[in-house]
Coordinates of C-alpha atoms in Angstrom, one line a residue:
Chain A
M1 CA 0.1 -0.2 -0.3
N2 CA 3.2 2.7 0.5
W3 CA 3.8 2.1 -2.6
L4 CA 0.2 3.4 -4.0
I5 CA 0.8 6.1 -1.6
G6 CA 4.2 7.1 -3.2
A7 CA 3.3 6.9 -6.1
I8 CA 0.2 9.0 -5.5
A9 CA 1.8 11.4 -3.4
F10 CA 4.6 12.3 -6.3
W11 CA 2.7 12.7 -8.4
L12 CA 0.8 15.3 -6.7
G13 CA 3.7 16.8 -6.0
A14 CA 4.9 17.0 -10.1
W15 CA 2.0 17.8 -11.0
V16 CA 2.3 21.8 -8.0
L17 CA 5.5 21.7 -9.9
N18 CA 4.5 21.5 -12.4
L19 CA 1.9 23.7 -12.8
W20 CA 4.4 26.1 -11.1
L21 CA 7.2 25.9 -13.6
A22 CA 4.8 26.1 -16.7
K23 CA 3.2 29.3 -14.9
R24 CA 6.8 31.1 -15.4
P25 CA 8.0 33.7 -18.2
K26 CA 9.0 31.1 -20.7
M27 CA 11.9 29.5 -20.4
K28 CA 13.8 27.2 -22.3
L29 CA 14.6 24.7 -19.2
A30 CA 11.2 24.3 -18.5
A31 CA 10.4 23.1 -21.8
F32 CA 13.2 20.4 -20.9
V33 CA 12.2 19.7 -17.2
V34 CA 8.0 20.1 -17.6
P35 CA 7.4 17.0 -20.3
T36 CA 10.2 14.6 -18.2
L37 CA 8.9 15.6 -15.2
F38 CA 6.0 13.8 -16.7
G39 CA 7.8 11.0 -18.6
I40 CA 9.4 10.4 -14.5
T41 CA 5.6 10.7 -12.9
L42 CA 4.3 8.2 -15.3
L43 CA 7.3 5.7 -15.1
I44 CA 6.3 5.9 -10.9
L45 CA 2.2 5.7 -11.0
W46 CA 2.9 2.3 -12.4
E47 CA 5.2 1.2 -10.6
G48 CA 3.4 1.9 -7.2
V49 CA 0.9 1.1 -8.9
V50 CA 1.8 -3.2 -10.0
R51 CA 3.1 -2.4 -7.0
G52 CA 1.1 -1.6 -4.6
F53 CA -2.0 -4.0 -6.5
Q54 CA 0.5 -7.1 -6.7
I55 CA 0.0 -7.4 -10.6
N56 CA 0.6 -10.7 -11.7
P57 CA 4.5 -9.8 -14.1
V58 CA 3.1 -11.4 -16.2
L59 CA 0.6 -9.5 -16.7
L60 CA 2.4 -6.1 -17.1
P61 CA 5.6 -5.8 -15.5
A62 CA 7.0 -3.1 -12.9
P63 CA 9.8 -1.1 -15.1
S64 CA 12.1 -1.7 -13.0
S65 CA 12.2 -5.7 -13.9
I66 CA 11.7 -4.7 -17.4
G67 CA 15.1 -1.8 -16.8
I68 CA 16.9 -5.4 -14.9
R69 CA 15.6 -8.0 -17.8
F70 CA 16.7 -4.7 -20.5
A71 CA 20.8 -4.8 -18.7
S72 CA 21.1 -8.2 -18.6
S73 CA 19.9 -9.4 -21.9
I74 CA 22.2 -6.6 -23.8
P75 CA 23.9 -8.2 -26.6
T76 CA 20.7 -10.5 -27.8
L77 CA 18.6 -7.1 -27.7
W78 CA 21.8 -5.6 -30.2
V79 CA 21.7 -8.4 -32.4
D80 CA 17.1 -7.6 -32.5
F81 CA 18.0 -4.5 -33.0
V82 CA 20.7 -4.8 -36.1
Q83 CA 18.6 -7.6 -37.7
T84 CA 15.2 -5.4 -38.0
F85 CA 16.3 -2.2 -37.8
M86 CA 19.6 -2.0 -40.1
K87 CA 19.4 -4.3 -42.1
G88 CA 15.1 -4.2 -42.4
A89 CA 14.2 -1.3 -41.9
L90 CA 17.0 1.4 -43.1
S91 CA 18.0 -0.2 -46.7
G92 CA 14.9 -0.2 -47.1
F93 CA 14.0 3.2 -46.1
V94 CA 16.3 4.2 -47.7
I95 CA 15.1 2.0 -50.9
G96 CA 11.9 3.1 -50.8
C97 CA 12.8 6.9 -50.4
S98 CA 14.6 7.1 -53.9
A99 CA 13.3 5.0 -54.9
A100 CA 9.8 7.3 -54.7
F101 CA 11.7 9.9 -55.4
L102 CA 12.6 9.7 -59.0
T103 CA 9.3 8.1 -59.6
A104 CA 8.6 12.4 -58.9
V105 CA 11.0 14.2 -60.4
A106 CA 10.7 10.9 -63.1
V107 CA 6.6 12.4 -63.9
D108 CA 7.5 15.9 -62.8
R109 CA 7.2 17.2 -66.6
S110 CA 4.5 15.1 -67.3
P111 CA 1.1 16.9 -65.8
F112 CA -1.1 14.2 -66.9
L113 CA 1.0 12.1 -65.9
Q114 CA 0.9 13.5 -62.1
A115 CA -2.9 14.4 -62.2
G116 CA -3.3 10.3 -62.2
L117 CA -0.9 9.7 -59.9
L118 CA -2.0 12.1 -56.6
P119 CA -5.0 11.1 -56.2
V120 CA -4.4 7.4 -57.0
G121 CA -1.3 7.8 -54.5
N122 CA -2.6 9.1 -52.5
F123 CA -4.9 6.5 -51.9
V124 CA -2.7 3.3 -52.0
A125 CA -0.7 5.6 -49.1
A126 CA -4.7 5.5 -47.2
L127 CA -4.8 1.4 -47.3
P128 CA -4.0 -0.8 -45.1
I129 CA -0.5 -1.3 -47.2
I130 CA 0.8 -3.8 -44.2
G131 CA -1.1 -7.2 -44.9
M132 CA 1.4 -7.1 -48.3
A133 CA 4.0 -8.6 -46.0
P134 CA 2.8 -11.9 -46.0
V135 CA 2.7 -12.5 -49.6
L136 CA 6.4 -10.2 -48.7
V137 CA 7.7 -12.5 -47.3
M138 CA 6.6 -15.0 -49.5
W139 CA 8.2 -13.9 -52.2
F140 CA 11.0 -13.2 -50.3
G141 CA 12.7 -15.3 -48.2
F142 CA 11.9 -15.6 -43.9
D143 CA 15.8 -13.6 -44.1
W144 CA 15.6 -9.5 -44.1
Q145 CA 15.3 -8.8 -47.8
S146 CA 10.9 -9.9 -47.3
K147 CA 11.4 -7.0 -44.4
A148 CA 13.1 -4.8 -46.1
A149 CA 10.7 -5.0 -49.5
V150 CA 7.2 -5.0 -46.5
V151 CA 9.4 -1.5 -45.4
V152 CA 9.9 -0.5 -48.9
V153 CA 6.0 -1.1 -50.5
M154 CA 5.0 0.7 -46.8
V155 CA 7.6 4.0 -47.7
Y156 CA 7.0 4.1 -51.6
F157 CA 3.6 5.6 -51.7
P158 CA 4.0 8.6 -49.0
M159 CA 6.6 9.4 -50.0
L160 CA 6.2 10.0 -53.8
V161 CA 2.7 12.0 -52.7
N162 CA 4.3 14.6 -51.1
T163 CA 7.6 14.8 -53.6
V164 CA 5.4 15.2 -56.0
Q165 CA 3.3 18.0 -54.1
G166 CA 6.6 19.4 -53.2
L167 CA 7.1 20.1 -56.3
K168 CA 4.2 22.9 -57.2
A169 CA 5.2 24.2 -54.4
S170 CA 7.1 26.9 -55.7
E171 CA 6.0 30.3 -56.5
P172 CA 4.4 31.1 -60.0
M173 CA 6.4 34.0 -59.6
Q174 CA 9.4 31.9 -58.4
R175 CA 9.0 30.1 -61.4
D176 CA 8.4 33.2 -64.3
L177 CA 12.2 35.0 -62.3
M178 CA 13.4 32.0 -63.3
R179 CA 12.5 32.2 -66.9
T180 CA 13.5 34.6 -67.3
Y181 CA 17.0 34.4 -66.6
A182 CA 16.1 31.7 -69.8
A183 CA 17.1 28.8 -66.1
S184 CA 16.5 25.8 -68.4
Y185 CA 14.7 22.2 -67.0
P186 CA 17.7 21.3 -65.1
Q187 CA 18.5 24.2 -63.4
A188 CA 15.3 25.9 -62.9
L189 CA 15.0 21.9 -61.1
M190 CA 17.8 21.7 -59.0
K191 CA 17.7 26.1 -57.9
L192 CA 14.4 27.1 -57.0
R193 CA 11.7 23.5 -57.1
L194 CA 14.2 20.8 -55.4
P195 CA 14.9 23.8 -52.5
A196 CA 11.3 24.6 -52.6
A197 CA 9.5 21.2 -51.7
M198 CA 12.5 20.1 -49.4
P199 CA 9.3 20.8 -45.8
F200 CA 7.5 18.4 -48.1
I201 CA 10.1 16.0 -48.4
F202 CA 10.6 15.7 -45.2
N203 CA 7.3 15.6 -43.8
G204 CA 7.5 12.3 -46.8
L205 CA 11.2 10.7 -44.7
K206 CA 9.4 11.4 -40.8
I207 CA 5.9 10.3 -41.8
S208 CA 8.8 6.9 -43.2
T209 CA 10.7 6.3 -40.1
T210 CA 7.8 5.5 -38.2
L211 CA 6.2 3.3 -40.8
A212 CA 9.5 1.9 -41.9
L213 CA 10.0 0.6 -38.7
I214 CA 6.0 -0.4 -37.7
G215 CA 6.5 -2.6 -40.8
A216 CA 9.9 -4.7 -40.4
I217 CA 8.8 -5.3 -37.0
V218 CA 4.7 -6.9 -38.3
A219 CA 6.8 -8.3 -41.5
E220 CA 8.7 -10.9 -39.1
F221 CA 5.7 -11.8 -37.8
F222 CA 5.1 -14.3 -40.5
G223 CA 8.3 -15.6 -40.2
S224 CA 11.8 -14.5 -39.1
P225 CA 15.8 -16.7 -39.2
I226 CA 15.9 -17.2 -35.1
K227 CA 16.6 -12.8 -34.2
G228 CA 14.9 -9.5 -34.8
M229 CA 12.5 -7.5 -32.2
G230 CA 9.2 -8.6 -34.4
F231 CA 11.0 -12.0 -33.9
R232 CA 11.5 -11.6 -30.3
I233 CA 8.8 -10.4 -29.2
S234 CA 6.3 -12.9 -31.0
T235 CA 8.0 -15.8 -29.0
E236 CA 9.0 -14.4 -25.8
V237 CA 5.0 -13.2 -25.8
G238 CA 3.5 -17.6 -26.1
R239 CA 6.7 -18.2 -23.0
L240 CA 5.0 -15.4 -20.7
A241 CA 7.9 -13.6 -20.3
L242 CA 6.6 -10.0 -20.1
D243 CA 10.1 -8.3 -18.9
M244 CA 12.0 -9.2 -22.5
V245 CA 8.2 -8.0 -24.6
W246 CA 9.0 -4.6 -22.8
A247 CA 12.6 -4.5 -23.4
E248 CA 12.7 -5.3 -26.8
I249 CA 9.5 -2.5 -27.1
A250 CA 12.3 -0.6 -25.0
V251 CA 14.7 -0.7 -27.4
A252 CA 11.3 0.1 -30.9
A253 CA 10.2 2.6 -28.4
L254 CA 14.6 3.9 -29.1
A255 CA 15.1 4.0 -32.3
G256 CA 11.9 5.1 -33.6
S257 CA 12.6 8.5 -31.6
A258 CA 16.1 8.7 -32.7
F259 CA 15.7 7.8 -36.0
Y260 CA 13.1 10.5 -36.4
G261 CA 14.7 12.5 -34.2
C262 CA 17.9 12.1 -36.7
V263 CA 15.2 13.7 -40.1
A264 CA 14.0 16.2 -37.7
M265 CA 17.8 17.6 -37.8
I266 CA 18.1 17.2 -41.1
E267 CA 15.3 18.6 -42.8
R268 CA 16.4 21.4 -39.7
A269 CA 19.7 22.5 -41.4
V270 CA 18.4 22.2 -44.9
T271 CA 15.0 23.8 -44.4
F272 CA 16.2 26.4 -42.1
W273 CA 14.4 29.1 -44.5
H274 CA 10.9 27.7 -43.4
P275 CA 8.8 29.3 -41.5
S276 CA 8.5 26.8 -39.3
Q277 CA 11.6 26.1 -38.5
R278 CA 12.0 30.1 -37.5
Chain B
M1 CA -15.7 16.6 -70.7
S2 CA -13.4 18.9 -69.4
W3 CA -13.9 17.6 -66.2
F4 CA -13.0 14.0 -68.1
M5 CA -10.3 15.2 -70.0
R6 CA -8.1 16.6 -66.5
H7 CA -9.1 14.1 -63.5
A8 CA -10.6 10.9 -64.8
L9 CA -8.8 10.1 -67.7
P10 CA -5.0 10.7 -66.3
I11 CA -6.1 8.0 -63.3
L12 CA -7.4 5.7 -65.4
T13 CA -4.9 5.8 -67.0
V14 CA -2.4 5.2 -63.8
V15 CA -4.6 2.6 -62.7
I16 CA -5.1 0.7 -66.6
A17 CA -1.1 0.8 -66.0
I18 CA -0.6 -0.6 -63.1
M19 CA -2.9 -3.4 -63.6
V20 CA -0.9 -4.2 -67.1
L21 CA 1.5 -4.3 -65.4
W22 CA -0.2 -7.0 -62.3
Y23 CA -0.4 -9.4 -64.8
A24 CA 3.2 -9.0 -66.5
G25 CA 3.8 -9.6 -63.0
A26 CA 1.4 -12.6 -62.5
V27 CA 3.0 -14.0 -65.8
G28 CA 6.4 -13.0 -65.4
L29 CA 6.9 -14.3 -61.1
N30 CA 3.9 -17.7 -62.2
S31 CA 6.4 -19.0 -65.3
K32 CA 8.3 -20.7 -63.1
W33 CA 5.9 -23.1 -61.9
A34 CA 4.6 -23.2 -65.4
Y35 CA 7.9 -24.4 -66.8
D36 CA 8.2 -27.5 -64.1
K37 CA 5.4 -29.1 -64.6
A38 CA 5.5 -28.4 -68.6
K39 CA 9.1 -30.3 -67.9
R40 CA 7.8 -32.7 -66.0
A41 CA 4.7 -33.4 -67.7
N42 CA 7.6 -33.5 -71.1
V43 CA 5.5 -31.1 -72.9
E44 CA 6.9 -28.4 -75.4
L45 CA 5.1 -25.0 -73.2
S46 CA 3.9 -22.7 -76.2
F47 CA 3.9 -18.7 -75.3
S48 CA 0.2 -18.4 -74.8
G49 CA -0.1 -22.4 -73.3
L50 CA 2.0 -20.1 -70.3
I51 CA 0.2 -17.5 -70.2
A52 CA -2.9 -19.3 -69.9
D53 CA -1.3 -21.2 -67.0
T54 CA 0.3 -18.4 -65.8
L55 CA -3.4 -16.7 -65.1
S56 CA -5.0 -20.2 -63.6
Q57 CA -2.4 -21.7 -61.3
I58 CA -4.5 -22.2 -58.1
K59 CA -1.8 -21.6 -56.0
P60 CA 0.0 -18.8 -58.3
K61 CA 2.6 -16.9 -56.6
L62 CA 1.1 -13.4 -57.9
P63 CA -2.8 -13.3 -58.6
A64 CA -4.2 -12.0 -61.4
P65 CA -6.4 -9.4 -61.1
H66 CA -9.0 -11.2 -62.6
Q67 CA -8.1 -14.6 -60.7
V68 CA -8.8 -12.1 -56.7
V69 CA -11.9 -10.8 -58.6
A70 CA -14.3 -14.8 -59.1
E71 CA -12.8 -15.0 -55.3
I72 CA -13.7 -12.2 -54.0
W73 CA -17.3 -12.7 -55.1
R74 CA -17.6 -16.6 -55.0
T75 CA -16.9 -15.0 -51.5
T76 CA -19.3 -12.8 -50.4
A77 CA -22.4 -12.4 -53.2
L78 CA -22.0 -16.5 -53.3
K79 CA -21.5 -17.8 -49.5
N80 CA -24.0 -16.6 -46.7
I81 CA -23.2 -14.3 -44.8
T82 CA -23.0 -16.1 -41.8
S83 CA -21.0 -18.5 -42.8
R84 CA -17.0 -18.1 -42.0
R85 CA -16.3 -18.2 -45.6
S86 CA -17.4 -15.2 -46.4
L87 CA -15.9 -11.9 -46.4
V88 CA -18.9 -10.3 -46.0
F89 CA -18.1 -11.9 -41.9
H90 CA -14.7 -11.7 -41.6
G91 CA -14.5 -7.7 -43.2
W92 CA -17.5 -7.2 -40.4
I93 CA -15.6 -8.7 -37.6
T94 CA -12.6 -5.7 -38.8
L95 CA -15.0 -3.2 -38.8
S96 CA -16.8 -3.5 -35.8
A97 CA -13.5 -2.7 -34.1
T98 CA -12.8 0.1 -36.6
V99 CA -15.6 2.0 -36.0
L100 CA -15.6 1.0 -31.7
G101 CA -11.4 2.4 -32.0
F102 CA -11.5 5.1 -34.2
F103 CA -14.8 6.2 -31.8
M104 CA -12.7 5.7 -28.9
G105 CA -9.1 7.1 -30.6
T106 CA -11.8 10.2 -31.9
G107 CA -12.9 10.8 -29.2
L108 CA -10.4 11.1 -26.5
G109 CA -8.0 13.2 -28.3
I110 CA -10.9 15.8 -28.8
L111 CA -10.7 15.4 -24.6
L112 CA -6.6 15.7 -24.8
A113 CA -7.1 18.1 -27.2
V114 CA -9.4 20.8 -25.4
G115 CA -7.0 20.0 -22.1
I116 CA -4.0 21.4 -24.1
V117 CA -5.6 24.4 -25.2
H118 CA -6.5 25.2 -21.9
S119 CA -3.7 24.7 -19.9
R120 CA 0.0 25.7 -20.4
A121 CA 1.0 22.5 -18.8
M122 CA -0.4 19.5 -20.1
D123 CA 0.4 22.1 -23.3
M124 CA 3.7 21.7 -21.9
S125 CA 3.9 17.9 -21.0
V126 CA 1.5 16.4 -22.7
M127 CA 2.1 17.0 -25.6
P128 CA 5.7 16.6 -26.4
W129 CA 5.3 12.6 -25.3
V130 CA 1.9 12.2 -27.6
I131 CA 3.6 13.6 -30.2
A132 CA 6.8 10.4 -28.7
S133 CA 3.8 7.6 -29.1
Q134 CA 3.6 8.6 -33.5
T135 CA 7.3 7.3 -33.5
I136 CA 7.1 4.0 -30.9
P137 CA 6.0 1.1 -33.6
I138 CA 2.6 1.3 -31.8
L139 CA 2.3 -2.3 -34.1
A140 CA 4.9 -4.3 -32.6
I141 CA 3.3 -3.7 -29.1
A142 CA -0.2 -5.5 -30.8
P143 CA 0.3 -9.1 -30.0
M144 CA 1.2 -7.8 -26.4
V145 CA -1.7 -5.9 -25.6
I146 CA -4.4 -8.7 -27.4
V147 CA -2.5 -11.3 -25.2
V148 CA -2.0 -9.6 -21.6
L149 CA -5.8 -8.6 -22.1
N150 CA -6.9 -11.9 -23.2
A151 CA -5.3 -12.7 -20.1
V152 CA -7.8 -10.4 -17.4
G153 CA -10.7 -11.1 -19.5
V154 CA -10.7 -9.0 -21.7
S155 CA -11.4 -10.7 -25.6
G156 CA -13.0 -10.8 -28.8
L157 CA -13.4 -6.3 -29.8
L158 CA -12.3 -5.1 -27.5
P159 CA -8.6 -5.3 -27.7
K160 CA -8.1 -4.8 -30.8
A161 CA -10.0 -1.5 -30.5
V162 CA -7.4 -0.1 -27.6
I163 CA -4.9 -0.9 -30.9
S164 CA -7.0 1.0 -33.2
M165 CA -7.8 3.7 -30.6
Y166 CA -3.9 4.2 -30.3
L167 CA -2.6 5.0 -33.8
S168 CA -5.9 7.1 -34.8
F169 CA -6.1 9.4 -31.2
F170 CA -3.1 10.5 -32.5
P171 CA -3.9 12.5 -35.5
V172 CA -7.4 13.6 -34.2
V173 CA -4.8 15.6 -31.3
V174 CA -2.9 17.5 -33.5
G175 CA -5.3 18.2 -36.1
M176 CA -7.7 19.9 -32.8
V177 CA -5.2 21.8 -31.7
K178 CA -4.7 24.1 -34.6
G179 CA -8.2 24.1 -34.7
L180 CA -9.0 24.8 -31.2
R181 CA -6.9 28.0 -31.9
S182 CA -7.5 28.4 -35.0
P183 CA -10.1 31.1 -33.8
D184 CA -8.4 34.6 -34.0
H185 CA -7.9 38.1 -31.6
M186 CA -10.4 39.6 -33.2
Q187 CA -12.8 37.2 -32.1
L188 CA -11.4 35.6 -28.6
D189 CA -11.7 39.1 -27.3
Q190 CA -14.8 39.8 -28.5
M191 CA -16.3 36.8 -26.6
R192 CA -14.9 38.4 -23.7
T193 CA -16.0 41.5 -24.3
W194 CA -19.3 39.3 -23.5
N195 CA -17.7 38.4 -21.2
A196 CA -19.0 34.3 -22.9
S197 CA -16.9 31.6 -20.3
K198 CA -13.7 29.6 -20.9
V199 CA -16.8 27.2 -21.6
Q200 CA -19.1 29.2 -23.7
T201 CA -16.0 30.5 -25.7
L202 CA -15.7 26.5 -26.1
W203 CA -18.1 25.8 -27.1
L204 CA -19.2 29.0 -29.2
L205 CA -16.9 29.9 -31.2
R206 CA -12.8 27.6 -30.3
L207 CA -15.1 23.8 -31.4
P208 CA -17.5 25.7 -34.2
S209 CA -14.3 26.5 -35.6
S210 CA -12.2 23.9 -35.5
T211 CA -14.6 22.3 -37.2
P212 CA -12.7 21.8 -40.6
Y213 CA -9.2 20.5 -39.2
L214 CA -11.9 17.7 -37.2
F215 CA -12.9 16.0 -39.9
T216 CA -8.8 16.2 -42.6
S217 CA -8.0 14.4 -39.0
L218 CA -11.2 12.2 -38.7
K219 CA -9.9 10.8 -42.0
I220 CA -7.5 10.0 -42.0
A221 CA -7.6 8.4 -37.9
M222 CA -10.4 6.1 -39.5
A223 CA -7.4 4.9 -42.3
A224 CA -5.7 4.7 -39.2
A225 CA -7.5 2.7 -36.9
L226 CA -8.7 0.9 -39.1
V227 CA -4.2 -0.5 -40.5
G228 CA -4.6 -0.8 -36.3
A229 CA -7.6 -3.6 -36.6
I230 CA -6.4 -5.6 -39.4
V231 CA -2.1 -5.7 -37.7
A232 CA -5.1 -6.6 -33.9
E233 CA -5.5 -9.3 -36.1
L234 CA -2.4 -10.6 -36.9
P235 CA 0.1 -11.5 -34.5
I236 CA -2.7 -14.2 -33.2
N237 CA -4.6 -16.4 -34.9
Q238 CA -8.9 -15.3 -33.7
N239 CA -12.2 -15.6 -34.4
G240 CA -12.4 -14.4 -37.4
G241 CA -10.8 -11.0 -39.8
L242 CA -9.8 -9.8 -42.4
G243 CA -6.3 -10.1 -40.4
A244 CA -6.7 -13.2 -39.1
R245 CA -8.3 -14.8 -43.2
M246 CA -4.5 -13.3 -44.3
L247 CA -2.4 -14.9 -42.3
V248 CA -4.2 -17.8 -42.1
G249 CA -4.0 -17.7 -46.2
S250 CA -0.1 -17.1 -45.8
Y251 CA 0.0 -20.7 -43.2
Y252 CA -1.3 -22.3 -46.2
G253 CA 0.3 -20.6 -48.8
Q254 CA -3.8 -19.3 -50.4
T255 CA -2.4 -16.3 -52.2
I256 CA -5.0 -15.7 -53.4
Q257 CA -6.9 -15.5 -50.1
I258 CA -4.9 -13.3 -48.9
W259 CA -5.2 -11.1 -52.0
S260 CA -8.7 -11.2 -51.5
A261 CA -8.6 -10.0 -48.3
L262 CA -6.4 -7.5 -49.2
I263 CA -8.9 -5.9 -51.3
V264 CA -11.1 -6.3 -49.3
A265 CA -9.6 -4.3 -46.2
A266 CA -8.8 -1.4 -49.5
V267 CA -12.1 -1.3 -50.5
L268 CA -13.1 -0.9 -46.6
A269 CA -10.9 2.0 -45.9
A270 CA -12.1 3.0 -48.9
V271 CA -15.1 4.0 -47.7
L272 CA -15.3 5.1 -45.1
V273 CA -12.6 7.6 -45.7
A274 CA -15.4 8.5 -48.1
L275 CA -18.2 9.1 -45.8
I276 CA -17.0 11.1 -43.6
G277 CA -16.2 13.0 -46.2
V278 CA -19.3 13.3 -47.2
L279 CA -19.8 14.3 -44.2
Q280 CA -17.3 16.6 -44.2
N281 CA -18.7 18.0 -46.9
I282 CA -22.5 17.8 -46.3
T283 CA -21.5 20.0 -41.9
L284 CA -19.3 22.5 -43.7
K285 CA -22.4 23.1 -46.6
R286 CA -24.6 23.8 -43.6
M287 CA -22.4 25.5 -41.1
G288 CA -21.7 28.7 -44.1
M289 CA -17.7 26.7 -44.4
A290 CA -18.2 25.0 -46.7
R291 CA -15.5 26.3 -50.1

């Protein structure tokens, strides 16, 4: 019972502190402290509830036991991470996004194809493409190639739609200026329209980071070698070793957030001129 | 006519190109098996024979579109809808989980957005985690959520709906925060001069002006909810659903079955999103906000 009371007391304390911090004039530090405190509060509440109600660790392990499991099985987690993220998700992400980008540039000169591709691409991007996973595992075998293929299919259409839209983003005035400079098509593309498209392209890339990890993990449910995050999750769920599953999820969460953060940082460097970055 | 030339014709061209590619792919991918069969039977395979064989195999690597359409017709129109072989039966299971999760997600999303707009502390503490929650591949947790909820005694629709909810609340939060903040200072000042309370401002100004944002987010949320429901059905074999159908199909190499489930899921997604689009048009027109 003490655990529960302690957790609730911490929650109230953190709440009051957060309210106080939020009321104060804007500080750089507060923007970092407030969400961190909130996250820690959630973890402590979780720990307190698990210990206070003595929840069976098969149902919901406490964060502390997940942490211990995480620390003790780092080699396994690393092998899984390399298999799923480095080989499956990352290679698929690179192939899929560059293929979509090249397609978008290729159809750029034909308004006819664009008018056809945009609605179809938008439609396909909203479809449950993840359902292709069993088919692609059947085609490309159990190893990382099939995972990369799933990722390629998943990221292709969101990326394509965003790039095609981005290439249309430059203003008529700016395009006219290019014409008065007698700029050739490649020049106008490189100097004006691609830079103007960057916010859209990075939007597509950011959506794709999450999709890539999801695709690689879910594809492993349909067959994989005896390593990989999806494989580990589905087998450890079968053995009811939920602390290992949560450790895998922690890895996925860290990898996903770091991947997203990397792309967002590159975006900040490339599109420094955009109003949303200032 | 000009509408046809500008919109329908390009789309039609792209769709036809996809169909042609699909047929070509079916011939290419299935030809190995066709050649193997012909070799064992000691017959020379003519070109037309090859085409005919590759487009009519029982377990092809890539089924041809007409095979998938025939399978869909066979399993929807020609089967009793309560039969376990009917795609309508499986589609209904997935649809109910999707819709339940969608409403739960939308409710949660709107509540969070209202809280975020009204409390700075909540804005600062919750918003970063809402964004972080989506960089976590939640679908990876799907099997665990289902196993755990099953162990607690919650089974059937709700575990799947929970996953749909998790995927669909995010676009609603982001869209609604933007929408609830869309009234400009002038309008907010006007509410203040009328001495309107916070609740009145929310109800009479903020909510109405957020409707266009709401509908845009709802479309994304609906598509996400369907993906969530299908993936929730994948990990362990459950009592029906389009995802379960795909899983069983992949176990037994029934590619036509996988593809028909996929196409039905696609049609379902399109219909649901179109439905919200119609609702959006009607609502915005009656509110005088249609563009």
